[in-house]
Coordinates of C-alpha atoms and ligand atoms in Angstrom, one line a residue:
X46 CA -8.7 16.6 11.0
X47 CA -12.3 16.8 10.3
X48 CA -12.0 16.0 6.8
X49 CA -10.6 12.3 7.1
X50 CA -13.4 11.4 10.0
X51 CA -15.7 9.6 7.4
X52 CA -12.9 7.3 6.4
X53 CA -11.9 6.4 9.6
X54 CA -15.2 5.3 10.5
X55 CA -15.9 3.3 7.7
X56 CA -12.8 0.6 7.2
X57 CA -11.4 -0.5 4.1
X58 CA -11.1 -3.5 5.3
X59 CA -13.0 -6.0 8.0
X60 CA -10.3 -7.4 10.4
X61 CA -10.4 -10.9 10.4
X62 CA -6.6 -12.9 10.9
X63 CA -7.5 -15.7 9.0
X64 CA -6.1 -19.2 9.7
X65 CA -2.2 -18.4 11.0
X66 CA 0.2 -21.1 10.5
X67 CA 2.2 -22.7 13.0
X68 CA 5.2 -20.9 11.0
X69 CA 3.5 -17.6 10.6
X70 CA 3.1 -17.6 14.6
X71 CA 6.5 -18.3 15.1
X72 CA 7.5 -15.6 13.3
X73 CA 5.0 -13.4 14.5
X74 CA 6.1 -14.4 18.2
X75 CA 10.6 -14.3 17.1
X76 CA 10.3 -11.4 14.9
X77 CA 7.9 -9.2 15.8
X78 CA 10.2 -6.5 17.4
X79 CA 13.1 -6.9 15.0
X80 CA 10.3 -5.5 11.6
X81 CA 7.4 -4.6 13.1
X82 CA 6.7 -0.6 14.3
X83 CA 4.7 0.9 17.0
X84 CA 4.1 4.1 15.1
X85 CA 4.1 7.6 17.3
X86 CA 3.3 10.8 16.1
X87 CA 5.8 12.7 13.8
X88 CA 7.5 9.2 13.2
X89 CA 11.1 10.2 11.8
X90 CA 11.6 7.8 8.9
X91 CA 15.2 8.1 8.5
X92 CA 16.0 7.2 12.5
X93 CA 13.6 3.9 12.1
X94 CA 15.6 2.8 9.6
X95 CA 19.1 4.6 10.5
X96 CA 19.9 5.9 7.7
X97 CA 19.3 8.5 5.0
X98 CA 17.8 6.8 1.2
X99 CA 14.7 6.9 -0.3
X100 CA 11.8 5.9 1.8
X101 CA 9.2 3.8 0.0
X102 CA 5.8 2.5 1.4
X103 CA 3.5 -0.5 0.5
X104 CA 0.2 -0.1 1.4
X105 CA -2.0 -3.4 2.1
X106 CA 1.1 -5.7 1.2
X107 CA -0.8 -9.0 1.8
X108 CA 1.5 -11.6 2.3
X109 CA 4.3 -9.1 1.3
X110 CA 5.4 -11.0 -2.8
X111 CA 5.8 -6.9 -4.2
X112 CA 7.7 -5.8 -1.0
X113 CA 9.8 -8.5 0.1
X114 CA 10.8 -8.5 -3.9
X115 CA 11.4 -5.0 -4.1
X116 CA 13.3 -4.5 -0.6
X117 CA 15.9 -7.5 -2.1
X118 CA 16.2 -5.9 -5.9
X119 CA 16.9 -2.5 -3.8
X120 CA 19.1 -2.5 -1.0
X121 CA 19.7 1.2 -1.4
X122 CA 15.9 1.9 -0.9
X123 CA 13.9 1.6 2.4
X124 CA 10.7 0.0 2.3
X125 CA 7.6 0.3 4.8
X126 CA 5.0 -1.9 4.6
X127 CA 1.5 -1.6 6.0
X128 CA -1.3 -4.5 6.3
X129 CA -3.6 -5.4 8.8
X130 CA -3.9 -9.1 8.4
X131 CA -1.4 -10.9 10.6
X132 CA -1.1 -14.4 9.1
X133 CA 0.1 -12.3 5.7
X134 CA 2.7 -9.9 8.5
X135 CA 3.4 -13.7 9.9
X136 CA 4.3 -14.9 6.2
X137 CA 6.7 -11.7 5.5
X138 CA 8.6 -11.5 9.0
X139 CA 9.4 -15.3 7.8
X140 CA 10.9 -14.4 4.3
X141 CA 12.4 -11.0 5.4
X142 CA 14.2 -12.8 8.2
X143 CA 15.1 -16.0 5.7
X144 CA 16.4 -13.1 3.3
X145 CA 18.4 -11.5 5.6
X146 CA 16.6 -7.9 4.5
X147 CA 17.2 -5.0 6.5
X148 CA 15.6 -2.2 4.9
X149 CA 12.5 -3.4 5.6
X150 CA 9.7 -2.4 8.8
X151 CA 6.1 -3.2 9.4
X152 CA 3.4 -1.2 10.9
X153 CA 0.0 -3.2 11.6
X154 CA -2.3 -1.0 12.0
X155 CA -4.9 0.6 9.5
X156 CA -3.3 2.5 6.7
X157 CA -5.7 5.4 6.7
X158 CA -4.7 6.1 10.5
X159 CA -1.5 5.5 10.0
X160 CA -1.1 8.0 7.3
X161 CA -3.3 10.4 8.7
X162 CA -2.0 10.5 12.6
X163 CA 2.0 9.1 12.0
X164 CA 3.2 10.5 9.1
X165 CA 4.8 13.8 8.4
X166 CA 4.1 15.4 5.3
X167 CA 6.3 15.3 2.7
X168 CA 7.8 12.1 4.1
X169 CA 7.6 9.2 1.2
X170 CA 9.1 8.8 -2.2
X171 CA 6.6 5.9 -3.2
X172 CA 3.7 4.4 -2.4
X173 CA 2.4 1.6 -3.4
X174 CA -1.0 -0.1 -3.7
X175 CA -1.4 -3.1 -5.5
X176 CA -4.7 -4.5 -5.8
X177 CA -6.5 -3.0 -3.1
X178 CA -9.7 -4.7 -1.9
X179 CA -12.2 -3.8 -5.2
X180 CA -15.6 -3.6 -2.9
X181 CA -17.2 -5.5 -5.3
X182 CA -20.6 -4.6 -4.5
X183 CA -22.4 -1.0 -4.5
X184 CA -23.4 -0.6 -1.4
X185 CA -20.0 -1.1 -0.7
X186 CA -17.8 1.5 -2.9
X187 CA -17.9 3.3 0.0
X188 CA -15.4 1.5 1.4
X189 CA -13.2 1.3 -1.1
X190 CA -9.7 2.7 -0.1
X191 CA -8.7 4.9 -3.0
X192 CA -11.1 8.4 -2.3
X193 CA -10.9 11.7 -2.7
X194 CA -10.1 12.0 0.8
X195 CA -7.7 9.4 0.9
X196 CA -5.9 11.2 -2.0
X197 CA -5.7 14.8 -0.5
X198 CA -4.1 12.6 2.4
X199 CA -1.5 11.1 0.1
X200 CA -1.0 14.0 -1.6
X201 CA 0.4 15.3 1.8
X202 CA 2.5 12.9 2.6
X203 CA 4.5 11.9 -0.5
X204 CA 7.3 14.0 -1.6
X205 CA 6.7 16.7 -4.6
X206 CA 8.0 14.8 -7.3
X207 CA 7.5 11.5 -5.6
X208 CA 5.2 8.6 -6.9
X209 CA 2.1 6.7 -6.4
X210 CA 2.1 3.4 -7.9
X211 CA -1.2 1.6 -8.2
X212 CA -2.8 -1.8 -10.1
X213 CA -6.0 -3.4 -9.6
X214 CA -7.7 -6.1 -11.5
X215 CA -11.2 -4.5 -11.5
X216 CA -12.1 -2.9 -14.2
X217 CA -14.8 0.1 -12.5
X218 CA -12.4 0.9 -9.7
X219 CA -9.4 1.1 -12.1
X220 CA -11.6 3.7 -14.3
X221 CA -12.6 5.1 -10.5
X222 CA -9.0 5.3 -9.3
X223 CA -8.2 7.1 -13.2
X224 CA -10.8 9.7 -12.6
X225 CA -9.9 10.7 -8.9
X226 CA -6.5 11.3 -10.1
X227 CA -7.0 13.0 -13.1
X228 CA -9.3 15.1 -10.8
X229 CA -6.9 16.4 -8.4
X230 CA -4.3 18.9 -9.4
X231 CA -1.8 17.4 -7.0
X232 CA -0.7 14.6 -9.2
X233 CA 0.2 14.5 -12.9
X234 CA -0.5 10.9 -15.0
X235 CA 3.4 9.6 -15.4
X236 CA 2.0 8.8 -18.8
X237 CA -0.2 10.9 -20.3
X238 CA -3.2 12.5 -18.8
X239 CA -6.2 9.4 -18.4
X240 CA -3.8 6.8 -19.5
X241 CA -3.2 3.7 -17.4
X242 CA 0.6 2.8 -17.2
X243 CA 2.6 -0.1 -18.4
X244 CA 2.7 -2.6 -15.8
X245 CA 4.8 -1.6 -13.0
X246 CA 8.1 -3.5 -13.3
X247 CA 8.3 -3.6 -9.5
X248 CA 5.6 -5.9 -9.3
X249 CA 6.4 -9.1 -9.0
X250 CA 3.9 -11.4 -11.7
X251 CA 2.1 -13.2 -8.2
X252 CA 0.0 -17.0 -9.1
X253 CA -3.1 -15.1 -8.7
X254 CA -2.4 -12.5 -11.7
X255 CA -0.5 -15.3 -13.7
X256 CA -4.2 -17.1 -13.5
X257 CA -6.1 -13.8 -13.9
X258 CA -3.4 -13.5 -17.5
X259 CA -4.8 -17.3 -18.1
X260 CA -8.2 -16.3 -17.6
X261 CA -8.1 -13.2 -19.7
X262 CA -8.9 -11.0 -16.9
X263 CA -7.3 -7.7 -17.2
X264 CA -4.8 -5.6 -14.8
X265 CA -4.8 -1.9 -14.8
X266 CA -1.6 -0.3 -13.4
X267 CA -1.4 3.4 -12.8
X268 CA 1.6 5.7 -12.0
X269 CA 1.4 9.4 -10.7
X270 CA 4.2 11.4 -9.3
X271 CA 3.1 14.5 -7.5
X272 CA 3.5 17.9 -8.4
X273 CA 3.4 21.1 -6.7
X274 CA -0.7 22.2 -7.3
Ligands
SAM338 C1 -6.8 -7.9 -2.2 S1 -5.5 -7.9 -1.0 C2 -4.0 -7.6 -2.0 C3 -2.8 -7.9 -1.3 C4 -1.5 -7.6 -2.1 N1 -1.3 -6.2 -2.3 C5 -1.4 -8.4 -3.4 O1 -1.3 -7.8 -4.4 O2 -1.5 -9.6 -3.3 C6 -5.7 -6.3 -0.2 C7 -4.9 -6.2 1.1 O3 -5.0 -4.9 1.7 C8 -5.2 -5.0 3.1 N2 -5.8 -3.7 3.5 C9 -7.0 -3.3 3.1 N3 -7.3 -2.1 3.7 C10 -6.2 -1.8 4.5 C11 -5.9 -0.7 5.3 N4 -6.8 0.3 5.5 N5 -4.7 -0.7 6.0 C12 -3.9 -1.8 5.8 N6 -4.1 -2.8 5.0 C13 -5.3 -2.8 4.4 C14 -6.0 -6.2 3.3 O4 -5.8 -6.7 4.6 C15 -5.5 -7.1 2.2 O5 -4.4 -7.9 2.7

């Protein structure tokens, strides 16, 4: 697929594990096969988790707060996460595993290529992106996650009538993210066309935007759901 070769070439992120814990490791090393997925083409959701219910993916979960929240407020739902750094994989295999959570898998490996080769269309209910590395810098938009590309990819692969939850704390790639939405006719605002949305319930209020709230620093959430276009 032609079209996506510019974003794989240029990463979204720069792969650097950080400093992993003596914990983290020992999750990474006791858990790893129980959560974590060697994706394969055409990956069939349903028989990963076996069973039939909603199918909901977090891309770039960090150290996992919004998913390992989410997956215990909804055992009905199954959650996917995706995120690259292992001492955050090492910190959720922990708290999955201390939760007892079930309806929850990994996969470890860029989102972009995991979305673009794995994945069948039509395949998620939600997705999730939750302050997605803002890029600061120019020179380095380009890297930024959320692209036209990248949303004619996740337009295939979410459901019609399924949703794309998003929040970030900077200001220019909120009113980017706004813009590229409102610019596909693919998704339709869950609010009202270039409105951001309340902030997503789901999302559990992490130390780092509890400072932001203390700082004055605003949060932008946005909510799509996809529509036939
Ligand atoms: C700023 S952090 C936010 C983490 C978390 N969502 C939160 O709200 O605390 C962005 C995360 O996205 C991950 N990430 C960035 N690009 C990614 C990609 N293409 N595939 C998987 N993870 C990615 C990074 O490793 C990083 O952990």
């Amino acid at each position: 697929m032609p079209e996506f070769e510019n974003l794989r070439s240029i990463r979204s992120f720069v792969r650097r594990n950080g400093r992993i814990t003596p914990a983290q490791q020992r999750a990474l090393d006791t858990l790893w096969a129980r959560y974590v997925v060697e994706p394969h083409e055409n990956l069939d959701l349903n028989q990963l988790f076996g069973r039939t219910a909603t199918k909901h993916l977090e891309i770039g979960f960090g150290k996992g707060e919004a998913l390992l929240a989410m997956a215990l407020a909804h055992p009905e739902n199954d959650y996917l996460g995706i995120e690259v750094h292992l001492s955050g994989v090492g910190h959720l295999l922990n708290e999955a595993a201390k939760l007892g959570l079930n309806n929850v898998h990994v996969i470890c490996i860029d989102a972009v290529e995991v979305l673009e080769k794995y994945f069948s269309d039509n395949s998620l209910d939600c997705v999730y992106i939750f302050f997605p590395d803002p890029w600061h810098k120019a020179r380095h938009h380009k890297r930024r996650l959320i692209q036209e590309n990248f949303l004619a990819l996740l337009a295939r692969r979410v459901k019609i009538h399924g949703y794309v939850r998003l929040a970030t704390d900077w200001e220019d790639y909120a009113q980017q993210m706004l813009q590229l939405f409102e610019n596909t006719d693919k998704f339709q605002n869950c609010v009202s066309p270039n409105s951001f949305a309340p902030r997503c319930e789901e999302r559990p209020l992490t130390k780092f935007e509890r400072r932001g709230q203390r700082l004055g620093h605003g949060v932008w959430d946005l909510c799509y759901q996809r529509v036939i276009g």
